[in-house]
């Protein structure tokens, strides 16, 4: 049976908001998946910038798409310019700002710059402002479609490397949710599964934000691909047991020498793969290759809030089991959301949703005021990478 892609939702799309008829960027909020599947609509740059920073939308190719859409969104909903010159200056500033919302994934600045450069090119040909505005909206949507097409090619090339009966391992979510659709590693998995070659996927948990545990496992299960979750620290032992035929991971930036910057934990997986002679493949569109970065030391590594490590976040819906509980939550949420703070810095936000109640909570699990180091990415040296799979084929890292 092929992968049931109908069950895997899209992560980002451009559309008109039903309430005010104005354009917006719609995203499936990945901070709340899989327990709450909420679609958010952003109509202003501030909002979408925050969604990027908070990782409601995430994954390098998805960030490229959303960055392109963010520039177009500003042009549609916030630019008051009536002349091409000041509009272009605004586009430059917005592209610069959105490109820096997160520092490591090159796709973010790539997507923003692509729209900016197109705006300049069209303006040089003398196109009037309304036509320019329409054209950049169309380009942003085209970038989303191109991303999906790239992924399908990555899937076709990558699946050739998967042998019948393969048990593969992956890290983080480089699945459909991390792209406009279908994923990079996701594409390889879904294609190989459709070809009846893939037996099983080991999904690395991906501490601290659990993109593997929350997102990759969820989309694989939705698509009907057999998978099992392991913590990051179990990966080497699973390889040692002989249960892994190949490893496929995504990338946030690939340097000119083939070094791969990807989710923290990728490096340890690659080192273990080398030790156990398991091929280690990186799947990414060409837009993830940064020829200006000679090697991994040139890439800024995002440092994230220590609270991601100091505790855990839970989000979900509350189903009261009796009247007393319902009444208690009614009272609590009488005047809207209620933020509850507990001793030990735990906190919980309770609110009404779809005739019931929902919550977002954060619980501290470490000693208070513990110093924390929380880099979001690491650098896997090119010599640990067997091959890099892009939409144009399978490349040796040294051949980049
Ligand atoms: O911090 P995130 O969740 O945006 O990091 C995502 C990753 O590291 C992915 O592996 C990478 O972006 C490739 S996604 C196709």
Coordinates of C-alpha atoms and ligand atoms in Angstrom, one line a residue:
X1 CA 0.0 0.0 0.0
X2 CA 1.4 3.5 -0.9
X3 CA 2.0 6.2 1.8
X4 CA -1.3 7.8 2.6
X5 CA -0.3 11.4 1.8
X6 CA -3.9 12.6 2.0
X7 CA -3.5 12.3 5.8
X8 CA -0.4 14.5 5.9
X9 CA -1.5 18.1 6.1
X10 CA 0.2 21.1 4.4
X11 CA 2.3 23.2 6.6
X12 CA 2.1 26.6 4.8
X13 CA -0.2 28.2 2.2
X14 CA -1.1 31.7 0.9
X15 CA -4.8 32.7 0.9
X16 CA -7.4 35.2 1.7
X17 CA -8.6 35.5 5.3
X18 CA -12.3 34.9 5.3
X19 CA -13.0 37.5 8.0
X20 CA -11.5 40.5 6.2
X21 CA -10.9 39.3 2.7
X22 CA -7.2 40.3 2.9
X23 CA -4.3 38.1 2.0
X24 CA -2.6 36.1 4.7
X25 CA 0.0 33.4 5.3
X26 CA -1.7 30.3 6.8
X27 CA 0.4 27.9 8.8
X28 CA -0.2 24.8 10.8
X29 CA 1.2 25.6 14.2
X30 CA 4.0 23.2 14.8
X31 CA 4.6 24.2 18.4
X32 CA 1.3 22.5 19.3
X33 CA 1.4 19.5 17.1
X34 CA 0.5 16.7 17.4
X35 CA -1.9 17.2 20.3
X36 CA -3.5 20.4 18.9
X37 CA -3.7 20.9 15.2
X38 CA -4.3 24.6 14.9
X39 CA -4.1 26.7 11.7
X40 CA -2.9 30.3 12.3
X41 CA -3.4 33.1 9.7
X42 CA -0.8 35.9 9.7
X43 CA -1.5 39.2 7.9
X44 CA 1.3 41.3 9.1
X45 CA 5.1 41.0 9.1
X46 CA 5.4 41.2 12.9
X47 CA 3.2 38.2 13.4
X48 CA 4.9 36.0 10.8
X49 CA 8.3 37.0 12.1
X50 CA 7.3 35.8 15.6
X51 CA 5.9 32.6 14.1
X52 CA 9.3 31.9 12.6
X53 CA 11.2 32.7 15.8
X54 CA 8.9 30.7 18.0
X55 CA 9.1 27.8 15.4
X56 CA 5.4 27.6 14.7
X57 CA 6.7 27.2 11.2
X58 CA 10.1 25.6 10.9
X59 CA 12.4 23.4 8.8
X60 CA 14.8 25.0 6.3
X61 CA 12.8 24.6 3.1
X62 CA 9.6 25.7 4.8
X63 CA 11.4 28.7 6.1
X64 CA 12.5 29.6 2.6
X65 CA 8.9 29.5 1.4
X66 CA 7.6 31.5 4.4
X67 CA 10.3 34.1 4.0
X68 CA 9.3 34.7 0.4
X69 CA 5.6 34.9 1.4
X70 CA 6.5 37.3 4.3
X71 CA 8.0 39.8 1.9
X72 CA 4.9 39.6 -0.4
X73 CA 2.6 39.9 2.7
X74 CA 4.2 43.1 3.7
X75 CA 3.8 44.5 0.2
X76 CA 0.2 43.5 0.1
X77 CA -1.0 44.5 3.6
X78 CA 1.4 47.0 5.0
X79 CA 3.2 49.0 2.4
X80 CA 1.7 52.5 2.0
X81 CA 4.0 53.4 -0.8
X82 CA 2.6 54.7 -4.1
X83 CA 5.9 55.0 -5.9
X84 CA 8.2 52.2 -7.0
X85 CA 11.4 53.6 -5.4
X86 CA 10.2 53.8 -1.8
X87 CA 8.4 50.5 -2.2
X88 CA 11.6 48.8 -3.3
X89 CA 13.4 50.3 -0.3
X90 CA 10.7 48.8 1.9
X91 CA 11.1 45.4 0.2
X92 CA 14.9 45.6 0.8
X93 CA 14.4 46.3 4.5
X94 CA 11.8 43.6 5.0
X95 CA 13.8 41.0 3.2
X96 CA 16.8 41.8 5.4
X97 CA 14.7 41.7 8.5
X98 CA 13.0 38.4 7.8
X99 CA 16.2 36.8 6.5
X100 CA 17.6 37.3 10.0
X101 CA 14.7 36.0 12.0
X102 CA 16.7 32.8 12.6
X103 CA 20.4 32.7 11.7
X104 CA 21.3 29.2 10.7
X105 CA 19.0 28.0 7.9
X106 CA 20.2 29.7 4.8
X107 CA 16.8 29.1 3.1
X108 CA 15.3 31.9 5.1
X109 CA 17.5 34.6 3.6
X110 CA 17.4 32.8 0.2
X111 CA 13.6 33.0 0.0
X112 CA 13.5 36.6 1.1
X113 CA 16.3 37.6 -1.3
X114 CA 14.7 35.8 -4.2
X115 CA 11.6 37.9 -3.9
X116 CA 13.6 41.1 -3.3
X117 CA 15.8 40.5 -6.4
X118 CA 12.8 39.7 -8.6
X119 CA 11.1 42.9 -7.5
X120 CA 14.2 44.9 -8.5
X121 CA 14.5 43.1 -11.8
X122 CA 10.9 43.8 -12.7
X123 CA 11.1 47.4 -11.6
X124 CA 14.1 47.9 -13.9
X125 CA 11.9 46.9 -16.8
X126 CA 9.5 49.8 -15.9
X127 CA 6.6 47.7 -14.6
X128 CA 4.1 49.8 -12.6
X129 CA 3.7 49.3 -8.9
X130 CA 0.4 47.3 -8.9
X131 CA 1.9 44.8 -11.5
X132 CA 5.0 44.5 -9.3
X133 CA 3.0 43.7 -6.3
X134 CA 1.0 41.1 -8.0
X135 CA 4.2 39.5 -9.5
X136 CA 5.9 39.1 -6.1
X137 CA 2.8 37.4 -4.7
X138 CA 2.8 35.0 -7.6
X139 CA 6.5 34.4 -7.2
X140 CA 6.1 33.5 -3.5
X141 CA 3.4 31.0 -4.3
X142 CA 5.6 29.6 -7.1
X143 CA 8.5 29.1 -4.7
X144 CA 6.2 26.9 -2.6
X145 CA 5.3 24.8 -5.6
X146 CA 8.9 24.6 -6.7
X147 CA 9.8 23.3 -3.3
X148 CA 7.4 20.5 -3.5
X149 CA 8.7 19.6 -7.0
X150 CA 12.3 19.7 -5.7
X151 CA 11.3 17.3 -2.9
X152 CA 9.7 14.9 -5.3
X153 CA 13.0 14.8 -7.3
X154 CA 15.0 14.3 -4.0
X155 CA 12.6 11.4 -3.2
X156 CA 13.2 9.8 -6.6
X157 CA 17.0 10.1 -6.4
X158 CA 17.2 9.1 -2.7
X159 CA 14.9 6.1 -3.0
X160 CA 17.4 4.5 -5.4
X161 CA 19.8 4.3 -2.5
X162 CA 17.3 2.4 -0.4
X163 CA 17.6 -1.4 -0.7
X164 CA 14.6 -3.7 -0.3
X165 CA 13.8 -4.5 3.3
X166 CA 15.6 -1.4 4.5
X167 CA 15.4 -0.1 8.0
X168 CA 16.5 3.5 8.1
X169 CA 17.1 6.1 10.7
X170 CA 16.4 9.8 10.7
X171 CA 16.8 12.8 13.0
X172 CA 14.6 15.8 13.6
X173 CA 11.7 16.4 11.2
X174 CA 12.9 16.7 7.6
X175 CA 9.5 15.5 6.6
X176 CA 6.6 17.1 4.8
X177 CA 6.0 19.5 7.7
X178 CA 9.5 21.0 7.3
X179 CA 8.8 21.9 3.7
X180 CA 6.0 23.2 1.5
X181 CA 5.0 19.6 1.1
X182 CA 6.4 16.0 1.0
X183 CA 9.7 16.7 2.8
X184 CA 13.3 16.1 1.8
X185 CA 14.0 13.0 3.9
X186 CA 10.2 12.6 3.9
X187 CA 10.3 12.3 0.1
X188 CA 12.9 9.6 0.2
X189 CA 10.9 7.7 2.9
X190 CA 7.5 8.1 1.1
X191 CA 9.0 7.2 -2.3
X192 CA 10.9 4.1 -1.0
X193 CA 7.8 3.0 0.9
X194 CA 5.6 3.4 -2.2
X195 CA 8.2 1.2 -4.0
X196 CA 7.8 -1.5 -1.2
X197 CA 11.4 -1.2 -0.3
X198 CA 11.2 0.4 3.1
X199 CA 10.5 -1.7 6.1
X200 CA 10.9 0.6 9.1
X201 CA 12.0 4.1 10.2
X202 CA 13.9 4.8 13.4
X203 CA 12.9 8.3 14.5
X204 CA 15.4 10.2 16.7
X205 CA 13.5 12.2 19.4
X206 CA 15.5 15.4 18.8
X207 CA 15.9 17.0 22.2
X208 CA 15.0 19.6 23.3
X209 CA 12.1 20.5 21.1
X210 CA 11.3 17.0 20.1
X211 CA 10.7 17.5 16.4
X212 CA 11.3 13.8 15.9
X213 CA 9.0 12.7 18.7
X214 CA 6.2 15.2 18.0
X215 CA 6.4 15.8 14.3
X216 CA 8.3 13.2 12.3
X217 CA 6.7 10.2 14.1
X218 CA 3.3 11.9 13.7
X219 CA 3.5 12.4 10.0
X220 CA 4.9 9.0 9.4
X221 CA 2.1 7.4 11.4
X222 CA -0.4 9.5 9.5
X223 CA 1.0 8.3 6.2
X224 CA 1.0 4.7 7.4
X225 CA 4.8 4.2 7.4
X226 CA 6.0 1.8 10.1
X227 CA 8.3 3.7 12.6
X228 CA 9.5 3.7 16.2
X229 CA 10.8 6.4 18.4
X230 CA 14.2 6.4 20.1
X231 CA 15.9 9.0 22.3
X232 CA 18.9 10.6 20.7
X233 CA 21.2 8.7 23.1
X234 CA 19.8 5.4 21.8
X235 CA 20.9 5.9 18.2
X236 CA 24.4 4.4 18.5
X237 CA 23.1 1.4 20.3
X238 CA 20.4 0.7 17.7
X239 CA 23.1 0.9 15.0
X240 CA 25.4 -1.4 16.9
X241 CA 22.5 -3.9 17.1
X242 CA 22.6 -4.1 13.3
X243 CA 19.1 -2.7 12.9
X244 CA 19.9 0.2 10.6
X245 CA 20.8 0.0 6.9
X246 CA 21.1 3.7 6.1
X247 CA 20.6 7.1 7.8
X248 CA 18.9 10.0 6.1
X249 CA 18.9 13.5 7.6
X250 CA 18.1 17.0 6.3
X251 CA 20.2 20.1 6.4
X252 CA 19.9 23.8 7.3
X253 CA 23.0 24.8 5.5
X254 CA 25.5 22.9 3.4
X255 CA 28.9 24.6 3.0
X256 CA 31.1 24.8 -0.1
X257 CA 33.4 22.0 1.3
X258 CA 30.4 19.7 2.0
X259 CA 30.2 20.3 5.8
X260 CA 26.5 19.9 6.8
X261 CA 24.8 22.1 9.4
X262 CA 21.7 20.4 10.8
X263 CA 19.7 19.8 13.9
X264 CA 21.8 19.3 17.1
X265 CA 22.4 15.6 17.4
X266 CA 23.2 15.0 13.7
X267 CA 26.9 15.0 14.4
X268 CA 26.8 12.2 17.0
X269 CA 24.6 10.2 14.6
X270 CA 27.1 10.6 11.8
X271 CA 30.0 9.7 14.0
X272 CA 28.2 6.5 15.2
X273 CA 27.3 5.7 11.6
X274 CA 30.9 5.9 10.5
X275 CA 31.9 3.5 13.4
X276 CA 29.2 1.0 12.3
X277 CA 29.8 1.4 8.5
X278 CA 26.3 2.7 7.9
X279 CA 25.8 5.1 4.9
X280 CA 25.0 8.6 6.1
X281 CA 22.9 10.6 3.5
X282 CA 21.9 14.2 3.6
X283 CA 18.8 15.3 1.7
X284 CA 18.3 19.0 0.8
X285 CA 17.3 21.3 -2.0
X286 CA 20.1 23.2 -3.8
X287 CA 18.8 26.3 -2.1
X288 CA 20.3 25.0 1.2
X289 CA 23.8 25.0 -0.3
X290 CA 25.7 28.2 0.8
X291 CA 28.7 28.6 -1.5
X292 CA 29.8 31.6 0.5
X293 CA 30.5 29.5 3.6
X294 CA 33.7 27.7 2.9
X295 CA 33.2 25.3 5.8
X296 CA 31.0 24.8 8.9
X297 CA 33.0 27.2 11.1
X298 CA 31.6 30.0 8.9
X299 CA 28.0 29.3 9.8
X300 CA 26.2 31.1 12.7
X301 CA 24.7 28.5 15.1
X302 CA 21.4 29.6 16.6
X303 CA 21.5 29.6 20.4
X304 CA 18.0 29.2 21.9
X305 CA 16.4 30.0 25.2
X306 CA 17.6 27.8 28.0
X307 CA 14.0 27.2 29.1
X308 CA 13.7 24.7 26.2
X309 CA 16.1 22.5 28.2
X310 CA 15.1 23.5 31.7
X311 CA 11.7 22.0 31.4
X312 CA 9.1 20.7 29.0
X313 CA 6.1 22.1 27.2
X314 CA 2.8 20.4 27.0
X315 CA -0.1 21.5 25.0
X316 CA -3.5 19.9 24.8
X317 CA -7.2 19.9 25.3
X318 CA -9.0 19.3 28.6
X319 CA -12.0 17.0 28.5
X320 CA -13.8 17.5 31.9
X321 CA -15.0 14.1 33.3
X322 CA -17.8 15.6 35.4
X323 CA -19.8 18.8 36.1
X324 CA -17.6 20.0 38.9
X325 CA -14.5 20.1 36.7
X326 CA -16.5 21.8 33.9
X327 CA -17.7 24.5 36.3
X328 CA -14.2 25.0 37.7
X329 CA -12.8 25.6 34.1
X330 CA -15.8 27.8 33.2
X331 CA -15.0 30.0 36.2
X332 CA -11.3 30.0 35.4
X333 CA -11.8 31.1 31.8
X334 CA -14.8 33.4 32.4
X335 CA -13.0 36.5 31.3
X336 CA -10.8 34.8 28.6
X337 CA -7.5 33.1 28.9
X338 CA -6.1 32.5 32.4
X339 CA -2.4 32.3 33.1
X340 CA -1.7 30.1 36.2
X341 CA 1.7 30.4 37.8
X342 CA 2.9 27.7 40.2
X343 CA 5.8 27.5 42.6
X344 CA 9.0 26.4 40.9
X345 CA 8.3 28.5 37.8
X346 CA 5.8 26.1 36.3
X347 CA 3.1 27.9 34.4
X348 CA -0.1 27.0 32.5
X349 CA -2.3 29.0 30.2
X350 CA -5.9 27.8 30.2
X351 CA -8.5 29.0 27.6
X352 CA -11.7 28.0 25.9
X353 CA -11.6 26.2 22.6
X354 CA -14.3 24.6 20.4
X355 CA -16.8 24.4 23.2
X356 CA -14.2 22.9 25.6
X357 CA -11.0 24.0 27.1
X358 CA -7.3 23.8 26.1
X359 CA -4.0 24.5 27.8
X360 CA -0.4 25.4 27.0
X361 CA 1.9 24.6 29.9
X362 CA 5.6 24.7 30.7
X363 CA 7.0 22.7 33.6
X364 CA 10.4 23.2 35.1
X365 CA 12.3 19.9 35.6
X366 CA 15.8 21.2 36.5
X367 CA 17.1 23.1 39.5
X368 CA 16.2 26.8 39.3
X369 CA 18.8 29.2 37.8
X370 CA 20.9 26.3 36.3
X371 CA 23.3 27.7 33.6
X372 CA 22.3 26.2 30.3
X373 CA 23.9 25.8 26.9
X374 CA 21.4 25.3 24.1
X375 CA 22.7 25.4 20.5
X376 CA 20.0 24.4 18.0
X377 CA 22.4 23.0 15.3
X378 CA 25.7 21.2 14.9
X379 CA 28.2 20.8 12.1
X380 CA 28.8 17.4 10.6
X381 CA 32.2 17.4 8.7
X382 CA 32.0 16.4 5.1
X383 CA 34.1 13.3 5.6
X384 CA 31.3 11.7 7.6
X385 CA 28.7 12.3 4.9
X386 CA 28.4 9.5 2.3
X387 CA 26.4 11.6 -0.2
X388 CA 24.2 14.7 -0.5
X389 CA 20.9 14.2 -2.3
X390 CA 19.5 17.2 -4.0
X391 CA 16.9 17.7 -6.7
X392 CA 19.7 17.4 -9.3
X393 CA 21.0 14.1 -8.1
X394 CA 23.3 12.3 -5.7
X395 CA 26.5 14.1 -5.0
X396 CA 29.7 13.3 -3.1
X397 CA 30.2 16.1 -0.6
X398 CA 33.6 16.9 -2.2
X399 CA 31.9 17.4 -5.6
X400 CA 29.8 20.4 -4.4
Ligands
LIG1 O1 15.0 24.1 14.3 P1 14.3 23.4 13.2 O2 13.2 22.5 13.6 O3 13.8 24.4 12.2 O4 15.4 22.5 12.5 C1 15.0 21.7 11.4 C2 16.1 20.8 11.0 O5 17.2 20.9 11.5 C3 15.9 20.0 9.8 O6 16.6 18.8 9.8 C4 16.3 20.8 8.5 O7 15.8 22.1 8.6 C5 15.9 20.2 7.3 S1 14.2 20.2 7.0 C6 13.9 19.5 5.5

